[in-house]
Amino acid sequence: MEIRREDLTFISKVKNSPKIDVIAGWLKTNRFLICILFSVILGVALGLTLRPLHLSSESITLISYPGELFLRTLKLMVLPFIISCLIIGAANLDISKNGNVAVRTIVYFIVTSVFNVCLGLTLGLIVHPGSPDLRPKNITSFSGPKKMNAIDGFLDMGKNLLPENLFQATIQQTLTEYETTMSANNTQILKKVVKYKDGTNTLGIIFFCLIFGTILGTMGERKRPVLDFFTVTYEVMQKILTGVIWFTPIGVASVICGKIITIVDLTTTLVQLSLFIMTTIGGFLFYQLVIVQFIYFIIIKESPWSYYLSLGPALATAFATASKSASIPITFKVLDEKLKMNPKITNFVLPIGTINMDGSALYLSVALLFLAQINNLQLGIGEIITIGLACTAASMSSAAIPSAAIVLVIMLCSVINIPTEDVSLLFAVDWLVDRFRTMNNLIGDCYTVAIVQHLSKDELDQNDDVNKTEPIDESHTNSSFVMQDLEQNGRINECFTNTPV
């Protein structure tokens, strides 16, 4: 067959077409997202195909095995990753040097995180997205720990917050139970017994790390060797997590396929997951479009919408990459050049924004309630408050990389003794929910900059008068950890989706 010159010319034009280059570039930068979507579709298709065959339990175990290994790997990295991240984040705040600006920033971070947890708990309890019908076949409903009254929950929370042994807290947590014993006159009586149950004491570890990191941050140059150790540990764990995340498509396809095969009522499952998506995304949009706008208007007394719309490029990057760190350079550019925010505030607030994860706080609370409802676990006021405190603290240790909140969900399951196997249900929808969650995380930082700058106006004016001859550092490099974090996340997001805006 003869190839004509016209055909070669046409092929050359197609190959060098700008549209082809754009498509190829999009496919390259979004290849991780495409792999996740493909794995979800593959897992659903295989599950629906194999479901009518009524496979044996051994076959189902083999199908679910890669997903089980994936979950075990994530659980393996929980403690070193969370401990190093929390200590570094708390140490870099250095409250003693940044004074009122640091206090206002931290207070705003805590208040908004607590509000988002409360919003998530409220939505989860009202909508009730979980159902016990989602439990796999031949597995009894999970009853959870038995407590006689709400006061036991509060007392256990305090005991777990201050564990007797930090090493024991990594594998056990305190639990109050009532045992039936026989009295001297042969009558049955209930005796309160404080026991240790298997499972990581999340509250105790998080509380210790926050206190340790905060005190470490006030020790000047003497903190450097310890901080360097945890910084290196953090970077190592991020590299390991980066490699593990590339096995996410295999793990996701495995767990979804296994779940579909074992689910009793598939229709109920689809309905409940849809309710979970609507609950979380509805909460994200309500906070993003109503609550933060109202806070901005009340404190600054200006219309918030021009400020919100100006953040478009940064929000688009956060949505595309599902990583707040990937959008940090664009966020700096928008805040400093377009919105003319004070660089002293942006240089301080944005780097420590790694502990401000409003979207993750809301998501974690809804996810834990969803899993508790699946297991038909009746939660008292003590357990709900425990969930709230744990989600607030854990959200501050969330890594700014895609789907990091899934690791925290696995960790928090031990707070109310929920089986971690059910977390696999969330993998099917996390790729979508994660994008809205990341936008809320970023918005929290951007609005913190505006509000803290407004509240710190007098101090900033005084500092400008004293230091008006000093050059302003525009490199946004307040600490070695921040730069290392940005560089590390830059390399991570090159593997994921470094989508240009």
Coordinates of C-alpha atoms in Angstrom, one line a residue:
M1 CA 0.0 0.0 0.0
E2 CA 1.5 3.3 -1.1
I3 CA 1.6 6.1 1.5
R4 CA 1.0 9.4 -0.1
R5 CA 2.7 12.7 0.8
E6 CA -0.7 14.2 1.7
D7 CA -1.3 11.4 4.2
L8 CA 2.0 12.1 5.9
T9 CA 1.3 15.8 6.0
F10 CA -2.1 15.2 7.6
I11 CA -0.6 12.8 10.2
S12 CA 2.0 15.4 11.0
K13 CA -0.6 18.1 11.5
V14 CA -2.7 15.9 13.8
K15 CA 0.4 14.9 15.8
N16 CA 1.5 18.6 16.3
S17 CA -2.1 19.9 16.8
P18 CA -2.4 22.2 19.9
K19 CA -5.6 20.4 20.9
I20 CA -3.7 17.0 20.9
D21 CA -1.0 18.6 23.0
V22 CA -3.6 19.9 25.5
I23 CA -5.3 16.6 25.7
A24 CA -2.1 14.7 26.2
G25 CA -1.0 17.2 28.8
W26 CA -4.2 16.8 30.7
L27 CA -4.0 13.0 30.6
K28 CA -0.5 13.1 31.9
T29 CA -1.1 15.5 34.8
N30 CA -4.4 13.7 35.8
R31 CA -3.2 10.2 35.3
F32 CA -3.6 9.4 39.0
L33 CA -7.2 10.5 39.1
I34 CA -7.8 8.6 35.9
C35 CA -6.4 5.4 37.5
I36 CA -8.6 5.9 40.5
L37 CA -11.7 6.3 38.4
F38 CA -10.8 3.3 36.3
S39 CA -10.2 1.2 39.4
V40 CA -13.6 2.2 40.8
I41 CA -15.3 1.2 37.5
L42 CA -13.3 -2.0 37.3
G43 CA -14.1 -2.9 40.9
V44 CA -17.8 -2.2 40.4
A45 CA -17.9 -4.2 37.1
L46 CA -16.1 -7.2 38.6
G47 CA -18.3 -7.2 41.7
L48 CA -21.5 -7.1 39.7
T49 CA -20.2 -9.8 37.4
L50 CA -19.1 -12.1 40.2
R51 CA -22.0 -11.5 42.5
P52 CA -24.5 -13.9 40.9
L53 CA -21.9 -16.7 40.9
H54 CA -22.2 -17.1 44.7
L55 CA -18.5 -17.6 45.3
S56 CA -17.1 -19.4 48.3
S57 CA -15.7 -17.5 51.3
E58 CA -12.2 -18.5 50.3
S59 CA -12.6 -17.0 46.8
I60 CA -14.0 -13.8 48.3
T61 CA -11.1 -13.7 50.7
L62 CA -8.6 -13.9 47.8
I63 CA -10.3 -11.2 45.9
S64 CA -10.3 -8.9 48.9
Y65 CA -6.7 -9.8 49.9
P66 CA -4.9 -6.9 47.9
G67 CA -7.3 -4.4 49.4
E68 CA -6.7 -5.8 52.9
L69 CA -2.9 -5.5 52.5
F70 CA -3.4 -1.9 51.3
L71 CA -5.4 -1.0 54.4
R72 CA -2.9 -2.7 56.7
T73 CA -0.1 -0.7 55.1
L74 CA -2.0 2.5 55.7
K75 CA -2.6 1.5 59.3
L76 CA 1.1 0.7 59.7
M77 CA 2.1 4.3 58.8
V78 CA -0.5 6.0 61.0
L79 CA 1.5 6.5 64.2
P80 CA 4.9 7.7 62.9
F81 CA 3.2 9.9 60.3
I82 CA 0.7 11.6 62.7
I83 CA 3.2 12.0 65.5
S84 CA 5.9 13.7 63.4
C85 CA 3.3 15.9 61.6
L86 CA 1.7 17.1 64.8
I87 CA 5.0 17.8 66.6
I88 CA 6.4 19.8 63.7
G89 CA 3.2 21.8 63.1
A90 CA 3.0 22.7 66.8
A91 CA 6.7 23.5 67.1
N92 CA 6.7 25.8 64.1
L93 CA 3.9 28.0 65.6
D94 CA 6.4 29.4 68.1
I95 CA 3.8 31.4 70.0
S96 CA 6.4 33.2 72.1
K97 CA 7.8 35.1 69.1
N98 CA 4.7 35.8 67.0
G99 CA 2.6 37.1 69.9
N100 CA -1.0 38.3 69.3
V101 CA -0.9 37.3 65.6
A102 CA -0.2 33.7 66.5
V103 CA -2.8 33.7 69.3
R104 CA -5.5 35.1 66.9
T105 CA -4.5 32.6 64.2
I106 CA -4.6 29.6 66.5
V107 CA -7.9 30.6 68.1
Y108 CA -9.5 31.1 64.7
F109 CA -8.1 27.7 63.6
I110 CA -9.5 26.0 66.7
V111 CA -12.9 27.7 66.6
T112 CA -13.5 27.0 62.9
S113 CA -12.3 23.4 63.3
V114 CA -14.7 22.8 66.3
F115 CA -17.5 24.4 64.3
N116 CA -17.0 22.1 61.4
V117 CA -16.9 19.1 63.6
C118 CA -20.1 20.1 65.3
L119 CA -21.7 20.8 61.8
G120 CA -20.6 17.4 60.6
L121 CA -22.0 15.7 63.7
T122 CA -25.2 17.5 63.4
L123 CA -25.6 16.6 59.7
G124 CA -24.6 13.0 60.4
L125 CA -27.2 12.6 63.2
I126 CA -30.0 14.3 61.3
V127 CA -29.5 12.8 57.8
H128 CA -28.3 9.4 59.3
P129 CA -26.5 8.3 56.1
G130 CA -25.4 4.9 57.4
S131 CA -27.5 1.8 57.8
P132 CA -26.8 -1.6 59.4
D133 CA -28.0 -3.2 56.2
L134 CA -24.6 -2.4 54.7
R135 CA -23.0 -5.0 56.9
P136 CA -21.6 -8.0 54.8
K137 CA -23.4 -11.4 54.9
N138 CA -22.7 -13.8 57.8
I139 CA -21.3 -11.1 60.0
T140 CA -23.1 -10.1 63.1
S141 CA -23.9 -6.5 63.8
F142 CA -21.2 -4.8 65.9
S143 CA -22.5 -3.8 69.3
G144 CA -19.5 -1.8 70.5
P145 CA -18.4 -1.2 74.1
K146 CA -21.1 -1.4 76.8
K147 CA -21.4 1.6 79.2
M148 CA -24.0 2.1 81.8
N149 CA -24.3 5.9 81.6
A150 CA -22.9 8.9 79.9
I151 CA -20.6 9.9 82.8
D152 CA -18.5 6.9 82.1
G153 CA -17.9 8.2 78.7
F154 CA -16.6 11.5 80.0
L155 CA -14.4 9.8 82.6
D156 CA -12.9 7.5 80.0
M157 CA -12.3 10.4 77.7
G158 CA -10.2 12.1 80.4
K159 CA -8.3 9.0 81.3
N160 CA -7.5 8.4 77.6
L161 CA -6.5 12.1 77.2
L162 CA -3.8 11.6 79.9
P163 CA -2.6 8.0 79.5
E164 CA -0.4 6.4 82.3
N165 CA 2.0 5.0 79.7
L166 CA 2.7 6.6 76.3
F167 CA 3.9 3.3 74.8
Q168 CA 0.9 1.5 76.1
A169 CA -1.3 4.2 74.5
T170 CA -0.1 3.1 71.1
I171 CA -1.8 -0.3 71.5
Q172 CA -4.4 0.1 74.2
Q173 CA -7.0 2.5 75.5
T174 CA -9.0 2.8 78.8
L175 CA -12.5 1.5 78.9
T176 CA -15.0 1.4 81.8
E177 CA -17.2 -1.7 81.9
Y178 CA -19.7 -3.2 84.4
E179 CA -19.2 -6.9 85.4
T180 CA -21.8 -9.0 87.2
T181 CA -20.4 -10.5 90.4
M182 CA -21.9 -12.4 93.3
S183 CA -22.2 -10.7 96.7
A184 CA -21.8 -12.4 100.1
N185 CA -25.5 -13.2 100.3
N186 CA -25.5 -14.7 96.8
T187 CA -27.1 -11.8 95.0
Q188 CA -25.9 -10.4 91.7
I189 CA -24.4 -7.0 91.7
L190 CA -22.8 -4.8 89.0
K191 CA -19.3 -3.8 89.7
K192 CA -17.5 -1.0 87.8
V193 CA -14.2 -2.1 86.3
V194 CA -11.6 0.0 84.5
K195 CA -10.0 -2.1 81.8
Y196 CA -7.7 -1.7 78.8
K197 CA -9.0 -2.7 75.4
D198 CA -7.0 -3.2 72.2
G199 CA -6.8 -0.2 69.9
T200 CA -4.7 2.9 69.7
N201 CA -5.4 5.6 72.3
T202 CA -5.7 8.3 69.7
L203 CA -6.7 11.1 72.1
G204 CA -3.7 10.5 74.4
I205 CA -1.2 10.4 71.6
I206 CA -2.5 13.5 69.9
F207 CA -2.7 15.5 73.1
F208 CA 0.9 14.5 74.1
C209 CA 2.2 15.5 70.6
L210 CA 0.5 18.8 70.7
I211 CA 1.9 19.7 74.1
F212 CA 5.3 18.4 73.3
G213 CA 5.4 20.3 70.0
T214 CA 4.2 23.5 71.5
I215 CA 6.8 23.5 74.3
L216 CA 9.5 22.5 71.8
G217 CA 8.6 25.6 69.7
T218 CA 9.5 27.9 72.6
M219 CA 13.1 26.6 73.1
G220 CA 14.9 28.6 70.5
E221 CA 17.9 27.1 68.8
R222 CA 18.0 24.2 71.2
K223 CA 14.9 22.7 69.5
R224 CA 16.7 22.3 66.2
P225 CA 18.1 18.8 66.6
V226 CA 14.8 17.4 67.8
L227 CA 12.8 19.3 65.2
D228 CA 15.2 18.1 62.5
F229 CA 14.7 14.5 63.6
F230 CA 10.9 14.8 63.3
T231 CA 11.2 16.7 60.1
V232 CA 13.2 13.9 58.5
T233 CA 10.8 11.4 59.9
Y234 CA 7.9 13.3 58.3
E235 CA 9.6 13.5 54.9
V236 CA 10.4 9.8 55.0
M237 CA 6.8 8.9 55.8
Q238 CA 5.6 11.2 53.0
K239 CA 7.8 9.4 50.5
I240 CA 6.6 6.0 51.7
L241 CA 3.0 7.3 51.6
T242 CA 3.6 8.5 48.1
G243 CA 4.7 5.1 47.0
V244 CA 1.8 3.4 48.8
I245 CA -0.8 5.7 47.3
W246 CA 0.3 4.5 43.8
F247 CA -1.1 1.1 44.8
T248 CA -4.4 2.8 45.6
P249 CA -6.0 1.7 42.3
I250 CA -5.3 -2.0 43.0
G251 CA -6.5 -1.7 46.6
V252 CA -9.6 0.3 45.7
A253 CA -10.6 -2.2 42.9
S254 CA -10.1 -5.1 45.3
V255 CA -12.0 -3.7 48.3
I256 CA -14.9 -2.4 46.1
C257 CA -15.2 -5.8 44.3
G258 CA -15.1 -7.7 47.6
K259 CA -17.7 -5.4 49.2
I260 CA -20.1 -5.6 46.3
I261 CA -19.9 -9.4 46.4
T262 CA -20.6 -9.6 50.1
I263 CA -23.2 -6.8 50.4
V264 CA -26.7 -8.2 51.1
D265 CA -28.8 -5.4 49.6
L266 CA -26.9 -3.6 46.8
T267 CA -29.7 -1.0 46.3
T268 CA -29.5 0.0 50.0
T269 CA -25.8 0.4 49.7
L270 CA -26.0 2.8 46.7
V271 CA -28.7 4.8 48.5
Q272 CA -26.6 5.1 51.7
L273 CA -23.4 6.1 49.9
S274 CA -25.4 8.7 48.0
L275 CA -26.7 10.0 51.3
F276 CA -23.1 10.1 52.6
I277 CA -21.9 12.1 49.5
M278 CA -24.8 14.6 49.8
T279 CA -24.3 15.0 53.6
T280 CA -20.5 15.8 53.3
I281 CA -20.6 17.9 50.1
G282 CA -23.7 19.7 51.4
G283 CA -21.9 20.5 54.6
F284 CA -18.8 21.7 52.6
L285 CA -20.9 24.0 50.4
F286 CA -22.9 25.4 53.4
Y287 CA -19.7 26.3 55.3
Q288 CA -18.0 27.6 52.2
L289 CA -20.8 29.7 50.8
V290 CA -22.7 30.8 54.0
I291 CA -20.7 30.4 57.2
V292 CA -17.3 31.9 56.2
Q293 CA -18.9 34.6 54.2
F294 CA -21.0 35.5 57.3
I295 CA -17.9 35.5 59.5
Y296 CA -16.1 37.8 57.0
F297 CA -19.0 40.2 56.8
I298 CA -19.5 40.4 60.6
I299 CA -15.8 40.9 61.5
I300 CA -14.5 43.0 58.5
K301 CA -17.9 44.6 57.7
E302 CA -17.4 44.4 54.0
S303 CA -18.9 42.3 51.2
P304 CA -17.1 39.0 51.2
W305 CA -17.9 38.0 47.6
S306 CA -15.2 40.0 45.8
Y307 CA -12.7 38.4 48.1
Y308 CA -14.1 34.9 47.5
L309 CA -14.2 35.3 43.7
S310 CA -10.6 36.5 43.7
L311 CA -9.5 33.2 45.2
G312 CA -10.8 31.4 42.0
P313 CA -7.3 30.3 40.7
A314 CA -6.2 28.9 44.0
L315 CA -9.5 27.1 44.6
A316 CA -9.5 25.7 41.1
T317 CA -6.0 24.3 41.7
A318 CA -7.1 22.8 45.0
F319 CA -10.1 21.1 43.4
A320 CA -8.0 19.8 40.5
T321 CA -5.1 18.4 42.6
A322 CA -7.0 17.5 45.8
S323 CA -3.9 18.9 47.6
K324 CA -3.7 22.2 49.5
S325 CA 0.1 22.2 49.3
A326 CA -0.1 22.1 45.5
S327 CA -2.1 25.4 45.5
I328 CA 0.1 27.2 48.0
P329 CA 2.3 29.1 45.4
I330 CA -0.8 30.3 43.6
T331 CA -2.5 31.2 46.9
F332 CA 0.5 33.3 47.8
K333 CA 0.4 35.1 44.4
V334 CA -3.4 35.8 44.7
L335 CA -3.3 37.0 48.2
D336 CA -0.1 39.2 47.8
E337 CA -0.5 40.5 44.3
K338 CA -4.2 40.5 43.6
L339 CA -5.8 41.1 47.0
K340 CA -2.8 43.1 48.4
M341 CA -2.7 41.3 51.8
N342 CA 0.1 42.0 54.2
P343 CA 3.0 39.6 53.4
K344 CA 3.8 39.4 57.1
I345 CA 0.4 37.8 57.7
T346 CA 0.4 35.5 54.6
N347 CA 4.0 34.4 55.4
F348 CA 2.9 33.3 58.9
V349 CA -0.7 32.0 58.4
L350 CA -0.3 30.0 55.1
P351 CA 2.7 27.9 56.2
I352 CA 1.1 26.8 59.5
G353 CA -2.2 26.3 57.7
T354 CA -1.2 22.6 57.6
I355 CA -2.9 22.3 60.9
N356 CA -6.0 24.1 59.7
M357 CA -8.2 21.5 57.9
D358 CA -11.8 22.7 58.2
G359 CA -13.0 20.4 55.4
S360 CA -11.2 17.4 57.0
A361 CA -12.8 18.1 60.4
L362 CA -16.3 18.0 58.9
Y363 CA -15.5 14.9 56.8
L364 CA -14.0 12.9 59.7
S365 CA -17.0 13.5 62.0
V366 CA -19.5 12.5 59.2
A367 CA -17.4 9.5 58.3
L368 CA -17.2 8.2 61.8
L369 CA -20.9 8.6 62.4
F370 CA -21.5 6.8 59.0
L371 CA -19.4 3.9 60.1
A372 CA -21.0 3.8 63.6
Q373 CA -24.4 3.7 62.0
I374 CA -23.4 0.9 59.7
N375 CA -22.4 -1.1 62.7
N376 CA -25.7 -0.2 64.5
L377 CA -23.6 1.3 67.3
Q378 CA -25.8 3.4 69.7
L379 CA -23.7 6.5 70.6
G380 CA -24.3 8.3 73.9
I381 CA -23.4 11.9 74.6
G382 CA -20.0 10.8 76.0
E383 CA -19.1 8.9 72.8
I384 CA -20.3 11.8 70.6
I385 CA -18.2 14.3 72.5
T386 CA -15.2 11.9 72.3
I387 CA -15.7 11.7 68.5
G388 CA -15.8 15.5 68.4
L389 CA -12.6 16.0 70.3
A390 CA -10.8 13.3 68.4
C391 CA -11.9 14.6 65.0
T392 CA -10.9 18.2 65.9
A393 CA -7.4 17.1 67.1
A394 CA -6.9 14.6 64.2
S395 CA -7.9 17.1 61.5
M396 CA -5.0 19.3 62.6
S397 CA -2.6 16.4 61.8
S398 CA -4.0 15.8 58.3
A399 CA -1.4 15.8 55.5
A400 CA -2.0 18.2 52.6
I401 CA -1.9 15.4 50.0
P402 CA -4.7 13.6 48.2
S403 CA -7.0 11.3 50.2
A404 CA -4.9 11.7 53.4
A405 CA -8.1 11.9 55.5
I406 CA -8.8 8.2 54.8
V407 CA -5.7 7.4 56.9
L408 CA -7.2 9.5 59.7
V409 CA -10.5 7.7 59.4
I410 CA -8.7 4.4 59.9
M411 CA -6.9 5.8 62.9
L412 CA -10.1 7.3 64.5
C413 CA -12.0 4.0 64.2
S414 CA -10.3 2.9 67.5
V415 CA -11.8 5.9 69.3
I416 CA -15.2 4.2 69.5
N417 CA -14.0 0.7 68.6
I418 CA -15.4 0.6 65.0
P419 CA -14.0 -2.2 62.7
T420 CA -11.6 -0.6 60.2
E421 CA -12.7 -3.0 57.5
D422 CA -15.8 -0.9 56.8
V423 CA -13.6 2.1 55.8
S424 CA -13.2 0.4 52.4
L425 CA -16.7 1.6 51.5
L426 CA -15.5 5.2 51.5
F427 CA -12.8 4.5 48.9
A428 CA -15.4 4.4 46.2
V429 CA -16.5 8.0 46.7
D430 CA -13.5 9.6 48.3
W431 CA -12.0 10.7 45.0
L432 CA -15.0 13.1 44.6
V433 CA -15.5 14.1 48.2
D434 CA -11.8 14.8 48.6
R435 CA -11.9 17.7 46.1
F436 CA -14.6 19.6 47.9
R437 CA -12.9 18.8 51.2
T438 CA -9.6 20.3 49.9
M439 CA -11.4 23.5 48.8
N440 CA -12.8 24.0 52.3
N441 CA -9.3 23.4 53.8
L442 CA -7.8 26.1 51.6
I443 CA -10.7 28.6 52.1
G444 CA -10.1 28.3 55.8
D445 CA -6.5 29.5 55.4
C446 CA -7.4 32.3 53.0
Y447 CA -10.1 33.7 55.3
T448 CA -7.9 33.4 58.3
V449 CA -5.4 35.7 56.5
A450 CA -8.1 38.4 56.0
I451 CA -9.6 38.2 59.5
V452 CA -6.2 38.0 61.4
Q453 CA -4.9 41.0 59.3
H454 CA -8.0 43.0 60.1
L455 CA -7.8 42.2 63.8
S456 CA -4.0 42.9 63.9
K457 CA -4.1 46.1 62.0
D458 CA -2.8 48.3 64.8
E459 CA 0.2 46.1 65.5
L460 CA 1.0 45.8 61.8
D461 CA 0.9 49.6 61.5
Q462 CA 3.2 50.0 64.5
N463 CA 5.7 47.5 63.1
D464 CA 5.7 49.2 59.7
D465 CA 6.6 52.5 61.3
V466 CA 9.5 50.9 63.3
N467 CA 10.8 48.7 60.5
K468 CA 9.9 50.7 57.4
T469 CA 13.4 50.7 56.2
E470 CA 13.7 46.9 56.4
P471 CA 13.1 45.0 53.1
I472 CA 10.1 42.7 53.0
D473 CA 10.8 39.0 52.5
E474 CA 8.8 37.9 49.5
S475 CA 10.2 34.4 49.3
H476 CA 7.7 33.1 51.8
T477 CA 10.3 31.0 53.6
N478 CA 9.7 31.5 57.3
S479 CA 11.0 28.1 58.3
S480 CA 13.1 25.3 57.0
F481 CA 10.2 22.9 57.6
V482 CA 7.8 24.9 55.5
M483 CA 10.2 24.9 52.5
Q484 CA 10.9 21.3 52.9
D485 CA 7.2 20.6 53.1
L486 CA 6.5 22.6 50.0
E487 CA 9.3 21.0 48.1
Q488 CA 8.3 17.5 49.2
N489 CA 4.6 18.1 48.3
G490 CA 5.7 19.6 45.0
R491 CA 7.4 16.3 44.2
I492 CA 4.4 14.4 45.5
N493 CA 2.0 16.3 43.4
E494 CA 4.1 15.9 40.3
C495 CA 3.2 12.2 40.7
F496 CA -0.4 13.1 41.1
T497 CA -2.0 16.1 39.4
N498 CA 0.0 19.3 39.2
T499 CA -2.7 20.9 37.0
P500 CA -1.8 24.4 35.9
V501 CA -4.4 27.2 36.3

